[in-house]
XYZ file of C-alpha atoms in Angstrom:
725
model
C -8.214 -16.147 7.932
C -6.233 -18.197 5.426
C -7.903 -21.541 4.675
C -7.728 -24.659 2.523
C -9.730 -24.513 -0.664
C -12.357 -27.258 -0.653
C -11.251 -29.676 -3.406
C -13.075 -32.999 -3.615
C -10.761 -35.993 -3.371
C -7.741 -34.081 -2.073
C -5.785 -35.987 0.567
C -3.091 -33.359 1.263
C -4.145 -30.174 3.035
C -2.319 -27.267 4.600
C -1.801 -27.654 8.350
C -0.442 -25.472 11.136
C 2.641 -26.973 12.732
C 5.717 -26.185 14.826
C 9.382 -27.046 14.506
C 9.300 -29.085 17.707
C 7.029 -31.638 16.031
C 8.772 -31.597 12.652
C 12.056 -32.898 11.379
C 12.321 -30.037 8.867
C 11.925 -27.168 9.157
C 12.838 -27.451 12.823
C 12.239 -23.737 13.471
C 9.752 -21.187 12.232
C 10.866 -17.986 10.514
C 9.168 -15.478 12.813
C 11.036 -16.350 16.009
C 13.610 -18.845 14.734
C 12.647 -21.302 17.491
C 11.227 -24.850 17.536
C 8.045 -23.523 19.151
C 7.045 -21.000 16.501
C 4.269 -21.929 14.050
C 4.010 -22.062 10.254
C 1.754 -23.555 7.562
C 2.933 -26.767 5.877
C 1.706 -29.197 3.194
C 3.030 -32.620 2.144
C 2.330 -34.725 -0.955
C -0.083 -37.516 -0.165
C 1.333 -41.026 -0.179
C -1.318 -42.836 -2.173
C -0.884 -44.187 -5.717
C -4.025 -42.437 -7.025
C -2.270 -39.095 -6.885
C -4.298 -35.903 -6.463
C -3.067 -32.321 -6.356
C -2.672 -30.939 -2.826
C -5.064 -28.345 -1.498
C -4.649 -24.665 -2.340
C -4.085 -22.172 0.463
C -6.400 -19.169 0.002
C -6.233 -15.777 1.705
C -9.234 -13.881 3.093
C -10.805 -11.221 0.855
C -8.593 -8.147 0.530
C -10.488 -4.949 -0.313
C -7.660 -3.144 -2.118
C -4.788 -5.130 -3.606
C -3.382 -2.663 -6.157
C 0.005 -0.953 -5.790
C 1.094 -3.289 -3.003
C 3.880 -5.751 -2.284
C 2.842 -9.190 -1.063
C 5.757 -10.999 0.586
C 6.177 -14.385 2.264
C 8.834 -16.745 3.568
C 8.901 -20.247 2.072
C 10.734 -23.445 2.955
C 10.885 -26.286 0.456
C 12.540 -29.640 0.806
C 12.777 -32.706 -1.395
C 14.735 -34.890 -3.756
C 13.761 -32.875 -6.811
C 12.338 -29.525 -7.795
C 8.662 -28.986 -7.046
C 6.660 -25.921 -7.962
C 4.594 -23.314 -6.217
C 2.188 -21.307 -8.357
C 0.998 -17.984 -6.968
C -2.485 -17.016 -8.176
C -4.312 -13.704 -7.837
C -8.087 -14.277 -7.703
C -10.334 -11.415 -8.859
C -14.047 -11.763 -9.668
C -13.774 -15.519 -9.287
C -10.981 -15.802 -11.883
C -7.494 -17.087 -10.977
C -4.549 -15.541 -12.832
C -1.055 -16.962 -12.295
C 1.631 -14.387 -11.505
C 5.405 -14.756 -11.688
C 6.931 -13.878 -8.341
C 10.482 -13.173 -7.237
C 12.206 -15.728 -5.071
C 15.557 -15.532 -3.332
C 18.080 -17.885 -4.894
C 19.498 -20.805 -2.937
C 16.032 -21.332 -1.469
C 16.187 -25.060 -0.775
C 16.292 -26.450 2.762
C 16.141 -22.999 4.350
C 13.655 -20.197 4.862
C 13.820 -17.906 1.816
C 11.856 -14.782 0.974
C 9.531 -14.445 -1.986
C 7.536 -11.437 -3.126
C 5.023 -10.255 -5.722
C 4.161 -6.704 -6.768
C 0.449 -6.169 -7.483
C -0.125 -3.366 -10.034
C -2.469 -0.475 -9.298
C -5.227 -1.662 -11.688
C -6.145 -4.542 -9.355
C -9.020 -3.906 -6.979
C -10.203 -6.426 -4.409
C -8.578 -9.856 -4.593
C -7.528 -13.044 -2.872
C -4.039 -14.572 -2.910
C -3.849 -18.306 -3.647
C -0.871 -20.638 -3.126
C -1.134 -23.696 -5.416
C 1.651 -26.247 -4.768
C 2.623 -29.041 -7.152
C 4.646 -32.098 -6.189
C 6.303 -34.715 -8.423
C 4.651 -38.072 -7.855
C 5.635 -39.659 -4.529
C 8.987 -37.914 -4.187
C 8.985 -34.273 -3.056
C 8.701 -33.771 0.684
C 7.088 -30.499 1.737
C 6.289 -26.806 1.345
C 6.108 -24.533 4.398
C 5.002 -20.870 4.564
C 5.464 -18.235 7.238
C 5.201 -14.455 7.753
C 2.763 -13.548 4.942
C 2.575 -9.756 4.607
C 1.007 -6.934 2.541
C 2.717 -3.535 2.260
C 1.707 -0.550 0.158
C 4.115 0.467 -2.597
C 6.672 -1.413 -4.620
C 8.749 -4.293 -3.306
C 12.297 -3.752 -2.084
C 15.135 -5.667 -3.780
C 15.424 -9.163 -2.363
C 19.113 -8.668 -1.606
C 18.152 -6.095 1.013
C 16.129 -8.566 3.071
C 18.432 -11.605 3.028
C 21.275 -11.505 5.509
C 24.711 -11.102 3.850
C 27.090 -13.920 4.696
C 30.258 -12.899 2.809
C 32.287 -9.692 2.682
C 34.925 -8.737 0.099
C 36.521 -5.752 -1.676
C 38.067 -4.515 1.583
C 34.716 -4.628 3.352
C 32.840 -2.636 0.691
C 30.835 -5.532 -0.798
C 28.464 -7.795 1.143
C 27.046 -10.904 -0.541
C 24.319 -13.380 0.351
C 25.038 -17.111 0.159
C 23.509 -17.484 -3.310
C 26.307 -15.303 -4.732
C 29.105 -17.553 -3.452
C 30.559 -20.169 -5.831
C 27.944 -19.415 -8.502
C 30.472 -19.275 -11.379
C 30.240 -15.452 -11.561
C 32.601 -12.962 -9.889
C 30.309 -10.742 -7.813
C 33.292 -9.270 -5.921
C 35.562 -6.959 -7.876
C 38.561 -8.845 -6.514
C 36.934 -12.206 -7.392
C 37.295 -13.479 -3.844
C 33.799 -15.019 -3.865
C 34.929 -17.570 -6.492
C 38.551 -18.072 -5.412
C 38.067 -21.090 -3.152
C 35.391 -22.914 -5.157
C 37.635 -25.394 -6.973
C 36.246 -24.512 -10.408
C 39.766 -24.545 -11.863
C 42.569 -26.736 -10.585
C 45.869 -27.797 -12.136
C 47.059 -29.380 -8.847
C 50.250 -27.309 -8.860
C 50.444 -24.411 -6.371
C 47.123 -24.906 -4.564
C 47.177 -28.663 -4.022
C 43.718 -30.096 -4.631
C 42.040 -26.642 -4.645
C 39.614 -27.498 -1.827
C 38.495 -30.730 -3.477
C 38.200 -33.219 -0.599
C 38.918 -36.944 -0.480
C 36.500 -39.598 0.715
C 38.793 -42.606 0.886
C 37.976 -46.278 1.103
C 39.912 -49.258 -0.252
C 40.431 -47.049 -3.299
C 41.732 -43.512 -2.892
C 42.807 -40.403 -4.800
C 46.409 -39.270 -4.238
C 48.151 -35.987 -5.158
C 51.427 -36.949 -6.867
C 54.433 -35.477 -8.632
C 54.509 -37.059 -12.084
C 58.188 -38.027 -12.103
C 57.991 -39.626 -8.652
C 54.927 -41.739 -9.392
C 55.253 -45.529 -9.637
C 52.988 -45.617 -12.682
C 52.454 -43.796 -15.963
C 52.415 -41.014 -17.014
C 55.761 -39.543 -16.031
C 54.757 -36.103 -17.367
C 51.733 -34.155 -16.158
C 49.227 -32.510 -18.511
C 49.648 -28.910 -17.288
C 53.405 -28.425 -17.620
C 54.387 -31.571 -19.560
C 57.244 -32.057 -17.080
C 58.207 -34.598 -14.440
C 57.906 -31.891 -11.773
C 54.233 -31.301 -12.579
C 51.446 -32.670 -10.397
C 48.196 -34.580 -10.842
C 45.818 -36.721 -8.794
C 45.776 -40.466 -9.352
C 43.459 -43.246 -8.281
C 45.111 -46.165 -6.539
C 44.012 -49.418 -4.933
C 45.200 -49.614 -1.324
C 44.945 -53.387 -0.961
C 44.288 -55.532 -4.016
C 43.411 -58.535 -1.821
C 40.390 -56.820 -0.288
C 37.154 -56.185 -2.158
C 37.473 -52.570 -3.210
C 35.058 -49.752 -2.558
C 34.958 -46.580 -4.656
C 37.166 -43.664 -3.672
C 35.744 -40.184 -4.158
C 37.208 -36.774 -4.886
C 34.541 -34.167 -4.103
C 34.397 -30.525 -5.167
C 33.313 -27.675 -2.885
C 29.572 -27.028 -3.064
C 28.654 -24.933 -6.089
C 25.443 -23.147 -7.001
C 23.239 -22.339 -9.987
C 24.886 -23.914 -13.040
C 23.622 -22.762 -16.448
C 22.103 -25.195 -19.016
C 25.334 -24.945 -21.034
C 27.567 -25.984 -18.112
C 30.332 -28.532 -18.747
C 32.759 -30.144 -16.310
C 36.059 -30.595 -18.160
C 39.118 -32.596 -17.152
C 42.104 -34.421 -18.657
C 42.727 -38.054 -17.790
C 45.303 -40.760 -18.421
C 43.753 -44.193 -18.121
C 45.326 -47.585 -17.622
C 42.110 -49.404 -16.801
C 42.204 -52.869 -18.300
C 38.561 -53.894 -18.339
C 34.936 -52.893 -17.964
C 34.833 -53.832 -14.271
C 37.008 -50.859 -13.249
C 35.230 -47.552 -13.720
C 35.564 -43.856 -13.026
C 32.285 -41.944 -12.834
C 31.439 -38.259 -12.687
C 28.446 -37.707 -10.401
C 26.354 -34.815 -9.137
C 25.745 -34.690 -5.394
C 22.865 -32.656 -4.054
C 23.433 -30.638 -0.891
C 21.169 -31.101 2.112
C 20.010 -34.683 2.524
C 22.963 -37.059 2.774
C 20.678 -40.015 2.000
C 19.835 -38.728 -1.483
C 21.484 -40.736 -4.245
C 23.964 -39.156 -6.610
C 23.287 -38.736 -10.325
C 25.821 -40.168 -12.783
C 26.621 -37.883 -15.731
C 29.692 -39.630 -17.224
C 31.255 -43.100 -17.047
C 34.829 -43.899 -18.135
C 36.012 -47.493 -18.449
C 39.008 -49.323 -19.949
C 41.336 -47.458 -22.310
C 44.502 -48.575 -24.051
C 45.394 -45.246 -25.650
C 47.994 -44.563 -22.888
C 47.973 -40.852 -23.589
C 46.305 -37.794 -22.099
C 42.651 -37.572 -23.134
C 40.164 -34.742 -22.670
C 36.746 -35.492 -21.158
C 33.643 -33.314 -20.876
C 30.744 -34.183 -18.588
C 27.531 -32.275 -19.313
C 26.500 -30.824 -15.972
C 23.558 -28.936 -17.501
C 21.147 -26.789 -15.450
C 21.386 -27.206 -11.683
C 19.388 -24.646 -9.697
C 20.417 -25.755 -6.214
C 23.643 -26.322 -4.319
C 25.608 -29.283 -5.641
C 29.031 -30.856 -5.697
C 30.804 -32.742 -8.481
C 32.145 -36.140 -7.448
C 34.904 -38.098 -9.196
C 34.207 -41.670 -8.099
C 36.774 -44.326 -8.960
C 36.551 -48.074 -8.450
C 39.624 -50.199 -9.267
C 39.567 -54.008 -9.356
C 43.251 -54.731 -10.046
C 46.365 -53.463 -8.306
C 48.233 -52.761 -11.562
C 45.586 -50.338 -12.827
C 45.694 -46.564 -12.506
C 43.621 -43.556 -13.497
C 45.115 -40.055 -13.451
C 43.294 -36.695 -13.592
C 44.701 -33.218 -14.260
C 43.506 -29.719 -15.220
C 39.962 -29.663 -13.847
C 37.743 -26.788 -15.002
C 34.129 -25.727 -15.541
C 33.064 -24.197 -18.856
C 30.067 -21.949 -19.689
C 28.500 -22.448 -16.269
C 27.587 -18.865 -15.301
C 23.990 -17.780 -15.853
C 23.697 -14.745 -18.153
C 23.265 -11.434 -16.368
C 20.694 -8.924 -17.594
C 22.410 -6.079 -19.457
C 19.486 -4.359 -21.172
C 16.429 -2.458 -19.965
C 14.176 -3.673 -22.781
C 14.105 -6.852 -24.868
C 13.751 -6.855 -28.661
C 10.313 -7.679 -30.041
C 11.281 -11.252 -30.951
C 12.674 -11.802 -27.463
C 11.006 -12.677 -24.166
C 11.813 -10.821 -20.963
C 12.326 -13.159 -18.032
C 11.190 -12.310 -14.524
C 14.836 -11.729 -13.567
C 15.329 -9.274 -16.440
C 17.193 -11.571 -18.841
C 16.162 -11.717 -22.501
C 15.785 -15.001 -24.373
C 14.443 -15.839 -27.834
C 10.773 -16.746 -27.923
C 11.476 -20.115 -29.504
C 13.088 -21.071 -26.186
C 9.807 -20.718 -24.297
C 8.122 -23.766 -22.799
C 10.720 -26.289 -23.980
C 11.455 -27.672 -20.489
C 14.859 -25.966 -20.404
C 15.480 -23.236 -17.829
C 16.885 -20.706 -20.299
C 15.984 -17.695 -18.145
C 17.743 -19.002 -15.068
C 14.689 -18.480 -12.843
C 12.328 -20.913 -14.667
C 10.039 -18.049 -15.678
C 10.241 -19.169 -19.340
C 8.620 -22.422 -18.204
C 6.086 -20.931 -15.787
C 2.704 -19.270 -15.691
C 3.894 -15.998 -17.234
C 4.956 -17.791 -20.411
C 1.479 -19.415 -20.669
C 3.012 -22.830 -21.307
C -0.105 -24.801 -20.383
C -2.352 -22.546 -22.484
C -0.390 -21.802 -25.665
C 1.654 -24.992 -25.975
C -0.611 -28.063 -26.172
C 0.833 -31.543 -26.283
C 3.819 -30.748 -24.058
C 4.662 -33.322 -21.432
C 7.457 -33.745 -18.897
C 6.167 -37.186 -17.769
C 6.550 -36.122 -14.132
C 2.819 -36.620 -13.456
C 2.104 -39.284 -16.077
C 1.965 -39.335 -19.885
C -0.381 -36.309 -20.254
C -2.399 -36.396 -23.500
C -0.061 -38.879 -25.172
C -1.044 -42.526 -25.589
C 0.889 -45.782 -25.917
C 0.285 -47.697 -29.141
C 1.597 -50.788 -27.341
C 2.804 -51.767 -23.890
C 6.539 -51.792 -24.627
C 7.123 -48.169 -23.697
C 6.980 -47.684 -19.949
C 7.035 -44.674 -17.658
C 10.307 -44.993 -15.792
C 9.934 -43.363 -12.401
C 11.511 -43.662 -9.002
C 9.761 -45.452 -6.173
C 8.077 -43.983 -3.137
C 9.814 -41.647 -0.700
C 12.503 -40.721 -3.182
C 13.975 -44.196 -3.539
C 15.240 -45.406 -6.893
C 16.303 -48.843 -8.010
C 20.028 -49.581 -7.576
C 20.565 -49.975 -11.338
C 18.793 -46.720 -12.231
C 21.236 -43.863 -11.872
C 20.509 -42.210 -15.226
C 19.020 -38.724 -15.114
C 15.935 -37.375 -16.790
C 15.935 -34.109 -18.717
C 13.265 -32.195 -16.805
C 14.935 -32.229 -13.409
C 18.445 -33.296 -14.458
C 18.225 -35.928 -11.726
C 17.819 -39.649 -11.120
C 14.615 -38.750 -9.288
C 12.947 -37.481 -12.462
C 10.604 -39.370 -14.781
C 11.028 -40.289 -18.436
C 9.703 -42.805 -20.937
C 11.869 -45.874 -21.420
C 12.021 -48.648 -24.008
C 14.364 -51.303 -22.533
C 16.097 -53.725 -24.893
C 16.276 -56.455 -22.250
C 12.765 -57.841 -22.601
C 12.268 -57.759 -26.386
C 13.995 -59.401 -29.367
C 16.227 -57.230 -31.515
C 14.240 -55.155 -33.994
C 11.103 -54.917 -31.847
C 9.193 -51.684 -32.551
C 7.393 -49.629 -29.904
C 5.305 -46.511 -30.607
C 3.536 -43.807 -28.646
C 1.551 -40.937 -30.102
C 0.572 -37.348 -29.413
C -2.955 -35.940 -29.240
C -4.445 -34.718 -32.542
C -3.405 -31.114 -33.188
C -4.466 -28.277 -35.523
C -3.491 -26.833 -37.994
C -3.747 -30.066 -39.805
C -5.073 -32.168 -38.273
C -1.942 -34.156 -37.471
C -0.336 -36.145 -34.711
C 3.228 -37.156 -33.971
C 4.337 -40.762 -33.567
C 7.585 -41.465 -31.729
C 8.904 -44.893 -32.571
C 11.755 -46.807 -30.983
C 13.371 -49.998 -32.253
C 15.281 -52.283 -29.911
C 18.920 -53.191 -30.529
C 21.044 -56.197 -29.641
C 22.565 -54.869 -26.390
C 20.501 -56.261 -23.526
C 21.646 -53.395 -21.306
C 20.576 -50.753 -23.831
C 17.424 -48.644 -23.832
C 15.789 -45.684 -25.542
C 14.627 -42.890 -23.238
C 12.384 -39.938 -24.130
C 11.614 -36.901 -21.985
C 10.184 -33.362 -22.207
C 8.135 -33.479 -25.410
C 6.931 -30.050 -26.565
C 5.480 -28.254 -29.588
C 6.072 -24.673 -30.687
C 3.536 -21.915 -30.160
C 0.534 -21.878 -32.503
C -0.598 -25.505 -32.341
C -4.106 -26.220 -31.039
C -5.275 -29.509 -29.591
C -8.311 -30.943 -31.332
C -11.365 -31.775 -29.264
C -12.814 -34.445 -31.541
C -10.837 -34.777 -34.786
C -9.593 -38.240 -35.651
C -6.990 -39.519 -38.052
C -6.968 -42.629 -40.225
C -5.680 -45.639 -38.359
C -2.012 -46.158 -39.050
C -1.347 -49.799 -39.760
C 2.222 -50.706 -38.940
C 3.425 -53.835 -40.744
C 4.153 -56.563 -38.246
C 6.183 -59.704 -38.582
C 5.213 -62.804 -36.661
C 8.394 -64.335 -35.281
C 8.437 -68.126 -35.368
C 9.325 -69.927 -33.351
C 8.610 -67.865 -30.262
C 11.233 -69.797 -28.302
C 13.980 -67.363 -29.456
C 15.247 -65.633 -26.336
C 16.425 -62.051 -25.904
C 20.036 -63.145 -26.579
C 19.146 -64.680 -29.964
C 18.481 -63.340 -33.455
C 15.378 -64.438 -35.357
C 16.054 -65.289 -38.999
C 13.443 -64.424 -41.613
C 12.580 -68.107 -41.881
C 11.930 -68.195 -38.121
C 15.059 -70.059 -37.069
C 17.072 -68.877 -34.078
C 20.780 -68.111 -34.002
C 23.026 -66.580 -31.365
C 23.078 -62.752 -31.484
C 26.885 -62.831 -31.624
C 26.652 -64.517 -35.042
C 24.916 -61.557 -36.692
C 26.984 -59.504 -39.175
C 30.053 -61.750 -38.844
C 30.436 -62.305 -42.636
C 29.029 -65.833 -42.364
C 25.518 -66.928 -43.353
C 24.430 -68.551 -40.101
C 20.770 -68.224 -41.145
C 19.860 -70.573 -44.004
C 18.340 -67.602 -45.836
C 21.304 -65.291 -45.148
C 19.119 -62.771 -43.298
C 21.699 -62.395 -40.503
C 24.065 -60.789 -43.028
C 21.536 -58.547 -44.818
C 23.126 -55.190 -45.561
C 26.592 -56.560 -44.764
C 29.445 -56.643 -47.283
C 32.697 -58.572 -47.116
C 34.430 -55.225 -47.625
C 34.149 -52.199 -45.337
C 35.171 -48.896 -46.970
C 35.868 -45.363 -45.744
C 36.685 -42.799 -48.414
C 37.877 -39.170 -48.415
C 37.753 -36.938 -51.477
C 37.863 -35.439 -53.958
C 41.193 -34.097 -52.679
C 43.490 -31.404 -54.042
C 46.934 -31.941 -55.501
C 49.625 -32.920 -53.004
C 53.364 -32.460 -52.653
C 55.898 -35.231 -53.081
C 56.388 -35.299 -49.283
C 52.706 -35.851 -48.499
C 51.717 -38.686 -46.195
C 48.773 -39.920 -44.177
C 49.140 -40.773 -40.496
C 46.635 -42.865 -38.574
C 46.212 -45.098 -35.549
C 44.827 -48.584 -36.106
C 43.752 -51.377 -33.797
C 43.715 -55.028 -34.865
C 42.377 -57.678 -32.515
C 42.250 -61.461 -32.925
C 43.620 -61.217 -36.462
C 44.848 -64.588 -37.701
C 46.483 -65.322 -41.024
C 44.199 -64.694 -44.028
C 41.330 -63.599 -41.784
C 41.314 -59.917 -42.711
C 43.069 -57.549 -45.152
C 43.416 -53.878 -44.236
C 44.572 -51.691 -47.140
C 45.154 -47.997 -47.800
C 44.307 -47.274 -51.444
C 44.688 -44.125 -53.580
C 42.325 -43.544 -56.534
C 43.660 -41.207 -59.237
C 42.577 -40.775 -62.878
C 40.041 -43.616 -62.465
C 42.750 -46.049 -61.445
C 43.497 -47.413 -57.998
C 46.825 -48.197 -56.441
C 47.344 -49.624 -52.948
C 49.833 -47.512 -51.038
C 50.034 -49.671 -47.907
C 49.014 -53.027 -46.483
C 48.540 -53.095 -42.720
C 48.743 -56.651 -41.460
C 49.058 -58.516 -38.209
C 47.536 -58.296 -34.759
C 48.480 -55.171 -32.779
C 48.251 -57.044 -29.487
C 45.264 -55.109 -28.221
C 47.110 -51.786 -28.580
C 46.634 -48.767 -30.815
C 49.476 -48.625 -33.378
C 50.532 -45.580 -35.376
C 51.108 -45.899 -39.126
C 52.739 -43.264 -41.363
C 52.132 -43.895 -45.072
C 53.786 -41.987 -47.931
C 51.392 -40.696 -50.589
C 53.724 -38.655 -52.816
C 52.629 -36.365 -55.669
C 48.933 -36.643 -56.428
C 47.029 -34.764 -59.120
C 43.614 -33.335 -58.264
C 41.038 -34.741 -58.035
C 42.022 -37.925 -56.230
C 40.568 -40.062 -53.439
C 41.965 -41.850 -50.406
C 40.240 -45.041 -49.350
C 40.614 -47.317 -46.320
C 39.485 -50.871 -47.098
C 39.032 -53.816 -44.748
C 38.231 -57.123 -46.441
C 36.757 -59.577 -43.956
C 36.926 -63.329 -44.233
C 35.873 -65.794 -41.573
C 36.683 -65.506 -37.907
C 36.319 -63.020 -35.071
C 38.811 -60.403 -36.312
C 38.231 -56.759 -35.468
C 39.915 -53.668 -36.951
C 39.439 -50.055 -35.838
C 40.866 -46.758 -37.125
C 41.177 -43.388 -35.377
C 42.856 -39.976 -35.734
C 43.475 -39.964 -39.502
C 45.658 -36.956 -40.425
C 47.032 -35.680 -43.755
C 50.578 -34.320 -43.307
C 52.703 -32.011 -45.545
C 50.191 -32.305 -48.353
C 50.044 -28.733 -49.679
C 51.450 -28.509 -53.211
C 51.564 -24.701 -53.128
C 55.077 -23.255 -53.309
C 56.932 -26.565 -53.687
C 60.626 -25.739 -53.560
C 62.643 -27.660 -56.152
C 66.391 -27.985 -56.170
C 66.394 -28.705 -59.896
C 64.313 -27.371 -62.771
C 60.557 -27.895 -62.509
C 60.554 -29.600 -65.906
C 62.762 -32.365 -64.538
C 59.809 -33.474 -62.410
C 57.181 -33.001 -65.111
C 56.048 -29.690 -63.605
C 56.110 -25.998 -64.590
C 57.244 -22.882 -62.741
C 54.814 -20.495 -61.091
C 54.603 -17.277 -63.178
C 55.550 -15.087 -60.236
C 57.722 -17.565 -58.317
C 60.335 -19.273 -60.477
C 61.449 -21.504 -57.604
C 57.933 -22.875 -57.044
C 56.540 -25.683 -59.171
C 53.025 -26.843 -59.942
C 51.458 -29.206 -62.430
C 50.126 -27.741 -65.671
C 46.558 -28.793 -64.844
C 46.705 -26.639 -61.716
C 46.667 -23.417 -63.757
C 43.368 -21.512 -63.726
C 41.493 -24.096 -61.629
C 40.107 -21.485 -59.177
C 42.648 -22.651 -56.546
C 45.726 -20.601 -55.647
C 48.297 -23.379 -55.933
C 51.204 -20.896 -56.148
C 51.879 -19.050 -52.906
C 51.440 -15.672 -54.670
C 48.329 -16.761 -56.613
C 50.025 -16.089 -59.944
C 48.657 -19.363 -61.378
C 45.182 -17.738 -61.328
C 46.203 -14.264 -62.596
C 46.227 -14.671 -66.418
C 43.572 -17.088 -67.608
C 42.483 -15.563 -70.931
C 43.499 -18.711 -72.810
C 40.822 -20.638 -70.907
C 37.520 -19.642 -72.650
C 34.244 -20.206 -70.862
C 35.885 -20.034 -67.438
C 33.480 -18.631 -64.811
C 33.187 -18.565 -61.023
C 29.832 -16.649 -61.170
C 31.072 -14.094 -58.633
C 30.527 -11.185 -61.080
C 27.712 -12.400 -63.272
C 27.276 -15.356 -65.625
C 30.326 -14.588 -67.848
C 28.281 -14.910 -71.041
C 26.660 -18.176 -70.057
C 22.957 -18.247 -70.870
């Protein structure tokens, strides 16, 4: 008889139950009825969390060369783990088992092959739940059979047929970013690529409210742009976000993808957008929606707010590893009727899990339970590189060979806080999270995961917080992770999934010298979180820091700040007479004599301004095209902004050098008329004399580098040291 292992202090034990008395699963696997029985365990609901009881089999006389199979049902807001142990001679050894994909919220088969060298044994199920969030594990139809296990695909019922009836696929093969049908039919209707032309919205569905997504022809739209991204024509199509009634408080409108499955860690959701959002109150978010429980909150992976670029922009949202069914949600919330947000050319990039293509892994590689090969430095790093989590499980010996690792799902492990400013950010009981906490952790890629957090809200700018690892060998040494608060009250540092490489050993009793961190006593203490503390203890408004004015009597608010901000490129090569630099600049609240923005060229140790950009751009990005002309190498290009008093702001983006190549300059007149010389092999091409034999092919045929005997001591060290000693 299977029984609970007697663990002192355990509140959660395995019980026998039926579907008629349960919300999920509402049927057993054996009969598929509400009156069939199964074994089930829940996490206990008390703050002093203990591991649930293990479920242990009776003694089995001969375990070798047998297949142990079972059906498992798991349900919850985040991944929870089942470890399968084989107990022989009182010793428990964890074994990696196979599990059917798409195993959440349904009965799914798992199996383990026991090799012939095992004698008598017991089988032990050891569940693990994240604190206060996961819901249950259920088991049914446990079975031993002699011989090897059959492929899992043979025991799950196919739900999809393709290739003219010759291929039958289970549900985990549908919309998994990989074409398992030769004709690709299993991925055709999944919405993973959509240009909104021939197939409408490609099975993306609308969830409308006071804000809604609309499929439009670009030229017929009542807002910009009048050309779509795909075809760059007025007859092209896109989806746009519009406010139905500007007089009513808006609710977000959602565009939802079909349900997808099993995204790889490298997965990216890519789309093009054209934004005319005017402020931070209107937002468009990319969210992940978990299948199953409609009450689970969505996880935000990208937020887009106001933009004045008025051009098509490319966006990438990092989907990362998702090992269950999920949908991508474009959620838009407009606050003004004259705003719009347009999306085109949706796609998913690098989302398919790698398929095993080799029978044996190289010696520096690790073979996953599913047959994939990964590099050993990817083991036990809290990333599911295998695709079946076996690189993070018992077979990889993560808890034995990798001390100091911590996912913060069950606490802070062996790490310690040096102060109380770091806090373990976790969701509340029963899977609930605070309304303002929709960020995801790294371990579970979900808002229901745990991570360390240093919020800026509660501490003055510059506050330091530290937490430290256990002492490790060889060394001894320990790692300190230090965060320093910034000025944004909504900002925070977050840390998750700390791990060390193989070979470190945790010390049992070694100690390190006490690290004394210099501290500064801030006086007076009345400075609030929205104020800056000067070195002399006086308080000033945070907005007055780094504004080119000494608001602190001691000037400490401007420490490290110069009246001139400089960006420089160089050394640069020689340029043609037609060369120019193009850039976009943004000038806001610029009054007369408040700020100077100059483009300066440095050549032969002398500087010469080539352009002065003045005036306010009215809150818009403005393009500037500036002639540079002939420049002799080496030279430098510098952007200078000289700040005076006031609240002026200047920004620069997309700096491009145009028609700068001096190679093969065509001259209508003689080269000498422009102070240049002809290329030896191209009489109609001109270069400067100093461009001969400079290891750069300035002539299009390279003839300026062909005969350099009159340049003694010349050496590129490609064929020796050329007589240099």
